[in-house]
């Protein structure tokens, strides 16, 4: 990492020590008069180191820099020189609104809705390697974005629930959700099937689902029930470093609206139900190892989506946190390992 006299690592409230690393790693600007251009030049110059730090630490946060608006955040992303993963090409089930070609609202769900821990799009064959968040307006009360290192969680889960962890590795997971015929912003998973699949007609939807290996069923209200193929529940990020890479907690706890019942949302890849006691321990561990990022205007957080999961606390007042996805990846369950 190339140093800069005005930029340095700083401590932040709630920051955790995980082995030899801090979570998240935080950079602060010591000179408030310092402009945006030198910051962006520093980001580009240290691009590889910053992305490497996101993987090593789980997340890198930036506070106090000259990034007051969404356009500045967009320029920060461009300075990192990472490939855009447009929201419209994702299979995310959240309703979002684009602000720039790279940047969109993090989630349009009402403020009282809690978004549970998850790895972004781990419940689909397509997922982003990196997620970036930016705070445009900080909430009056609540609204933190909790982060949790999934490798730390999984190491303890394997000790406390060895049979459950082994089964997750051996047979993976399958997810089922019912998509509405039109966007439902009152739900944290209310994106329509047309938008999710990038189609206009039911015939196109069926074709797209077949390409992805999904099973499907049309249900009342022009809704579509879709079940994924078997997907991995655990990812080996580096030799010896495994992460609990899935949407188990979010699906089990939070995939609930007028169309969806969490009890039907997720199963093991062999069709068997999850052990509720083991799931409860995974939920407990996620909260135990959570760092809550309490937003300040202009904050940026760079997350390695394969290492750290994220969530959203309910809030009061206006909260505008936007996001960007980068470096589309694919994953599929390795049948040879079964």
Coordinates of C-alpha atoms in Angstrom, one line a residue:
X1 CA 0.0 0.0 0.0
X2 CA 1.4 3.4 -1.0
X3 CA 1.1 5.9 1.8
X4 CA -0.4 9.4 1.6
X5 CA 0.2 12.0 4.3
X6 CA -3.5 12.9 4.6
X7 CA -4.9 9.3 4.5
X8 CA -4.3 6.7 7.3
X9 CA -5.8 3.7 9.0
X10 CA -8.1 4.7 11.8
X11 CA -10.2 3.0 14.5
X12 CA -14.0 3.0 14.4
X13 CA -16.7 2.2 16.9
X14 CA -17.4 -1.5 17.1
X15 CA -14.5 -2.5 15.0
X16 CA -13.6 -6.2 15.7
X17 CA -10.3 -8.0 16.0
X18 CA -10.4 -11.3 14.1
X19 CA -7.1 -13.1 14.5
X20 CA -4.4 -11.0 13.0
X21 CA -6.8 -8.7 11.2
X22 CA -9.3 -6.0 12.0
X23 CA -12.9 -6.0 10.7
X24 CA -13.4 -3.8 8.9
X25 CA -10.2 -2.1 7.9
X26 CA -10.9 1.6 8.0
X27 CA -9.2 4.5 6.2
X28 CA -9.8 8.1 7.3
X29 CA -8.9 11.5 5.9
X30 CA -6.9 13.7 8.3
X31 CA -7.3 16.8 6.2
X32 CA -10.9 17.9 5.6
X33 CA -9.8 20.4 3.0
X34 CA -8.4 17.6 0.8
X35 CA -10.3 17.3 -2.4
X36 CA -11.8 14.4 -4.3
X37 CA -9.2 14.2 -7.1
X38 CA -6.2 13.3 -4.9
X39 CA -8.4 10.7 -3.2
X40 CA -9.4 9.1 -6.4
X41 CA -5.8 9.1 -7.6
X42 CA -4.7 7.3 -4.4
X43 CA -7.5 4.7 -4.9
X44 CA -6.4 3.9 -8.4
X45 CA -2.8 3.8 -7.4
X46 CA -3.6 1.4 -4.6
X47 CA -6.3 -0.6 -6.4
X48 CA -4.8 -4.0 -6.0
X49 CA -3.9 -3.5 -2.3
X50 CA -7.4 -2.2 -1.5
X51 CA -9.1 -5.2 -3.1
X52 CA -6.7 -7.5 -1.4
X53 CA -7.5 -5.9 1.9
X54 CA -11.2 -6.4 1.3
X55 CA -10.5 -10.1 0.9
X56 CA -8.0 -10.3 3.8
X57 CA -10.2 -8.3 6.3
X58 CA -13.7 -8.9 4.8
X59 CA -14.4 -5.2 4.3
X60 CA -12.7 -1.8 3.9
X61 CA -14.4 1.3 5.0
X62 CA -13.6 4.9 4.1
X63 CA -14.7 7.9 6.3
X64 CA -14.2 11.6 6.1
X65 CA -13.2 11.8 2.4
X66 CA -14.6 14.3 -0.1
X67 CA -17.4 12.1 -1.3
X68 CA -20.6 14.0 -0.6
X69 CA -22.9 12.7 -3.4
X70 CA -23.7 9.6 -5.5
X71 CA -21.8 10.9 -8.5
X72 CA -18.6 11.0 -6.3
X73 CA -19.3 7.5 -5.2
X74 CA -19.6 6.4 -8.8
X75 CA -16.2 8.0 -9.6
X76 CA -14.7 6.1 -6.6
X77 CA -16.0 2.8 -8.1
X78 CA -14.5 3.7 -11.5
X79 CA -11.2 4.6 -9.8
X80 CA -11.1 1.0 -8.5
X81 CA -11.2 -0.2 -12.1
X82 CA -13.6 -3.1 -11.3
X83 CA -16.1 -4.5 -13.8
X84 CA -19.7 -3.3 -13.3
X85 CA -22.3 -5.9 -12.6
X86 CA -25.6 -4.1 -13.5
X87 CA -28.6 -4.5 -11.3
X88 CA -30.8 -5.3 -14.3
X89 CA -28.5 -8.3 -15.1
X90 CA -28.6 -9.7 -11.6
X91 CA -31.1 -12.3 -10.2
X92 CA -31.5 -10.3 -7.0
X93 CA -35.1 -10.5 -5.5
X94 CA -34.9 -7.0 -4.0
X95 CA -36.6 -4.0 -5.5
X96 CA -34.0 -1.3 -6.3
X97 CA -33.9 2.0 -8.2
X98 CA -30.9 2.9 -10.4
X99 CA -29.2 6.3 -9.7
X100 CA -26.4 5.9 -12.2
X101 CA -25.5 2.9 -14.5
X102 CA -23.4 1.6 -11.6
X103 CA -25.2 2.7 -8.6
X104 CA -28.7 1.9 -7.2
X105 CA -30.7 2.0 -4.0
X106 CA -29.6 -0.8 -1.6
X107 CA -33.2 -1.9 -0.9
X108 CA -36.6 -0.2 -1.3
X109 CA -38.2 -2.1 1.6
X110 CA -39.9 0.0 4.3
X111 CA -37.8 1.2 7.2
X112 CA -39.4 -1.1 9.7
X113 CA -38.4 -4.2 7.6
X114 CA -35.2 -6.0 8.9
X115 CA -33.0 -7.4 6.2
X116 CA -31.3 -10.5 7.6
X117 CA -27.7 -11.6 7.1
X118 CA -26.8 -12.9 3.6
X119 CA -24.2 -13.1 0.9
X120 CA -25.4 -11.1 -2.0
X121 CA -27.1 -13.4 -4.6
X122 CA -25.6 -16.6 -3.1
X123 CA -29.1 -18.0 -3.7
X124 CA -28.6 -17.7 -7.5
X125 CA -26.0 -19.1 -10.0
X126 CA -24.7 -15.5 -10.5
X127 CA -23.2 -13.4 -7.7
X128 CA -20.9 -10.4 -7.4
X129 CA -17.4 -10.7 -6.0
X130 CA -17.6 -7.2 -4.5
X131 CA -20.3 -5.0 -3.1
X132 CA -19.8 -1.3 -2.4
X133 CA -22.1 0.8 -0.2
X134 CA -22.3 4.6 0.1
X135 CA -24.3 6.7 2.6
X136 CA -26.1 9.7 0.9
X137 CA -28.3 10.4 4.0
X138 CA -27.7 8.9 7.4
X139 CA -30.7 7.8 9.4
X140 CA -31.9 9.6 12.5
X141 CA -32.3 6.3 14.5
X142 CA -31.0 2.8 13.6
X143 CA -30.4 1.8 10.1
X144 CA -26.9 0.4 10.6
X145 CA -25.5 -2.1 8.1
X146 CA -24.3 -5.2 10.1
X147 CA -21.4 -7.1 8.6
X148 CA -20.2 -10.5 9.6
X149 CA -17.1 -12.5 8.5
X150 CA -18.5 -15.7 7.2
X151 CA -15.3 -17.6 7.6
X152 CA -15.2 -16.8 11.3
X153 CA -18.8 -17.9 11.7
X154 CA -18.3 -21.1 9.8
X155 CA -15.2 -22.2 11.7
X156 CA -17.2 -22.2 14.9
X157 CA -20.3 -23.6 13.3
X158 CA -18.2 -26.6 12.2
X159 CA -17.2 -27.2 15.8
X160 CA -20.7 -26.8 17.3
X161 CA -22.7 -28.4 14.6
X162 CA -20.4 -30.8 12.7
X163 CA -23.1 -32.9 11.2
X164 CA -25.0 -29.9 9.9
X165 CA -21.9 -28.3 8.5
X166 CA -20.9 -31.5 6.8
X167 CA -24.3 -31.9 5.2
X168 CA -24.2 -28.3 4.0
X169 CA -20.9 -29.0 2.3
X170 CA -21.9 -32.4 0.9
X171 CA -25.4 -31.7 -0.5
X172 CA -25.7 -27.9 -0.7
X173 CA -28.9 -25.9 -0.6
X174 CA -32.0 -25.2 -2.7
X175 CA -34.1 -22.0 -2.6
X176 CA -37.7 -21.4 -3.5
X177 CA -39.4 -18.0 -3.7
X178 CA -42.5 -16.6 -5.3
X179 CA -42.0 -13.6 -7.5
X180 CA -44.9 -11.1 -8.1
X181 CA -46.2 -10.1 -11.5
X182 CA -45.3 -6.5 -10.7
X183 CA -42.6 -5.0 -8.4
X184 CA -43.7 -4.9 -4.7
X185 CA -41.6 -2.3 -2.9
X186 CA -43.3 -3.2 0.4
X187 CA -41.4 -6.4 0.5
X188 CA -37.7 -7.0 0.9
X189 CA -38.0 -9.6 -1.9
X190 CA -40.6 -8.0 -4.0
X191 CA -38.9 -7.8 -7.4
X192 CA -41.1 -9.0 -10.2
X193 CA -40.3 -12.0 -12.3
X194 CA -40.1 -9.9 -15.4
X195 CA -37.4 -7.7 -13.8
X196 CA -35.6 -10.5 -12.1
X197 CA -35.3 -12.6 -15.2
X198 CA -35.0 -9.8 -17.7
X199 CA -38.0 -10.9 -19.7
X200 CA -41.4 -9.6 -20.8
X201 CA -43.5 -12.7 -21.4
X202 CA -44.1 -16.0 -19.6
X203 CA -42.7 -17.9 -22.5
X204 CA -39.4 -15.9 -22.2
X205 CA -39.5 -16.5 -18.4
X206 CA -39.8 -20.3 -18.9
X207 CA -36.9 -20.2 -21.4
X208 CA -34.7 -18.2 -19.0
X209 CA -35.4 -20.5 -16.1
X210 CA -34.5 -23.5 -18.2
X211 CA -31.2 -21.9 -19.0
X212 CA -30.5 -21.4 -15.3
X213 CA -31.7 -24.9 -14.3
X214 CA -34.6 -23.7 -12.2
X215 CA -37.9 -25.6 -11.6
X216 CA -41.0 -23.4 -11.8
X217 CA -44.7 -23.1 -11.3
X218 CA -47.2 -20.4 -12.2
X219 CA -49.4 -19.5 -9.2
X220 CA -52.3 -17.2 -8.5
X221 CA -52.0 -13.5 -9.1
X222 CA -49.6 -13.8 -12.1
X223 CA -46.9 -14.9 -9.7
X224 CA -44.1 -17.3 -10.4
X225 CA -42.7 -19.8 -7.9
X226 CA -39.2 -20.7 -8.8
X227 CA -36.8 -23.3 -7.2
X228 CA -33.1 -23.1 -7.9
X229 CA -30.9 -26.0 -8.8
X230 CA -28.7 -27.3 -6.0
X231 CA -26.3 -24.6 -5.1
X232 CA -23.2 -24.6 -2.8
X233 CA -23.6 -23.7 0.8
X234 CA -19.9 -23.3 1.6
X235 CA -17.2 -21.7 -0.5
X236 CA -13.4 -22.3 -0.1
X237 CA -12.1 -18.8 -0.7
X238 CA -8.5 -19.8 -0.3
X239 CA -6.9 -23.2 0.7
X240 CA -8.0 -23.8 4.3
X241 CA -10.4 -20.8 4.4
X242 CA -14.0 -21.8 4.0
X243 CA -16.9 -19.4 4.2
X244 CA -20.6 -20.0 4.9
X245 CA -21.5 -18.6 1.5
X246 CA -25.3 -18.8 1.2
X247 CA -28.6 -17.0 2.0
X248 CA -29.6 -19.5 4.6
X249 CA -30.2 -17.0 7.4
X250 CA -32.0 -14.5 5.2
X251 CA -34.2 -17.2 3.6
X252 CA -35.0 -19.0 6.8
X253 CA -35.8 -15.8 8.8
X254 CA -36.8 -13.1 6.3
X255 CA -38.3 -14.5 3.1
X256 CA -41.8 -13.7 4.3
X257 CA -44.4 -11.6 2.6
X258 CA -47.9 -12.2 1.3
X259 CA -46.6 -14.7 -1.2
X260 CA -43.7 -16.4 0.6
X261 CA -43.5 -18.6 3.7
X262 CA -39.9 -19.0 5.1
X263 CA -40.6 -22.7 6.0
X264 CA -40.8 -23.4 2.3
X265 CA -38.0 -21.1 1.2
X266 CA -34.9 -23.3 1.7
X267 CA -33.9 -26.9 2.0
X268 CA -30.8 -29.0 1.7
X269 CA -29.9 -29.9 -1.9
X270 CA -31.3 -33.4 -1.4
X271 CA -34.7 -32.0 -0.5
X272 CA -34.5 -32.6 3.3
X273 CA -35.4 -29.9 5.8
X274 CA -32.8 -28.0 7.7
X275 CA -32.1 -28.8 11.4
X276 CA -33.7 -25.8 13.2
X277 CA -31.3 -26.0 16.2
X278 CA -28.3 -25.8 13.9
X279 CA -29.9 -22.9 12.0
X280 CA -30.5 -21.1 15.3
X281 CA -26.9 -21.5 16.2
X282 CA -25.8 -20.0 12.8
X283 CA -28.1 -17.1 13.4
X284 CA -26.7 -16.6 16.9
X285 CA -23.1 -16.7 15.6
X286 CA -23.9 -14.1 12.9
X287 CA -25.1 -11.7 15.5
X288 CA -22.2 -12.5 17.9
X289 CA -19.6 -11.8 15.2
X290 CA -21.4 -8.8 13.7
X291 CA -19.9 -5.4 13.3
X292 CA -22.7 -2.7 12.9
X293 CA -21.6 0.0 10.5
X294 CA -23.4 3.1 11.8
X295 CA -23.6 5.4 8.8
X296 CA -22.3 8.9 8.4
X297 CA -22.9 10.9 5.3
X298 CA -20.2 10.2 2.7
X299 CA -19.1 6.8 4.1
X300 CA -18.1 4.2 1.7
X301 CA -17.8 0.4 2.5
X302 CA -16.1 -2.0 0.1
X303 CA -17.1 -5.6 0.9
X304 CA -15.7 -8.9 -0.5
X305 CA -19.0 -10.7 -0.9
X306 CA -17.3 -14.1 -0.7
X307 CA -15.9 -13.4 2.7
X308 CA -18.4 -11.2 4.6
X309 CA -22.2 -11.2 4.7
X310 CA -24.3 -8.2 5.4
X311 CA -27.8 -7.2 6.7
X312 CA -29.9 -4.0 7.5
X313 CA -31.2 -2.8 10.8
X314 CA -34.7 -1.1 10.9
X315 CA -34.5 2.6 11.1
X316 CA -36.4 5.9 11.7
X317 CA -36.3 9.0 9.5
X318 CA -34.8 9.2 6.0
X319 CA -32.0 6.8 5.2
X320 CA -30.4 6.7 1.8
X321 CA -27.7 4.1 1.3
X322 CA -26.9 3.1 -2.2
X323 CA -25.0 0.2 -3.6
X324 CA -23.0 -1.1 -6.5
X325 CA -22.1 -4.6 -7.6
X326 CA -18.9 -5.6 -9.3
X327 CA -17.1 -8.6 -10.9
X328 CA -19.9 -11.1 -11.7
X329 CA -19.0 -14.7 -10.8
X330 CA -20.9 -18.0 -11.3
X331 CA -21.1 -21.0 -9.0
X332 CA -22.7 -24.4 -9.2
X333 CA -22.8 -27.4 -6.9
X334 CA -20.1 -30.0 -7.6
X335 CA -22.0 -33.2 -8.1
X336 CA -18.8 -35.2 -8.1
X337 CA -18.4 -34.3 -4.5
X338 CA -21.6 -36.0 -3.5

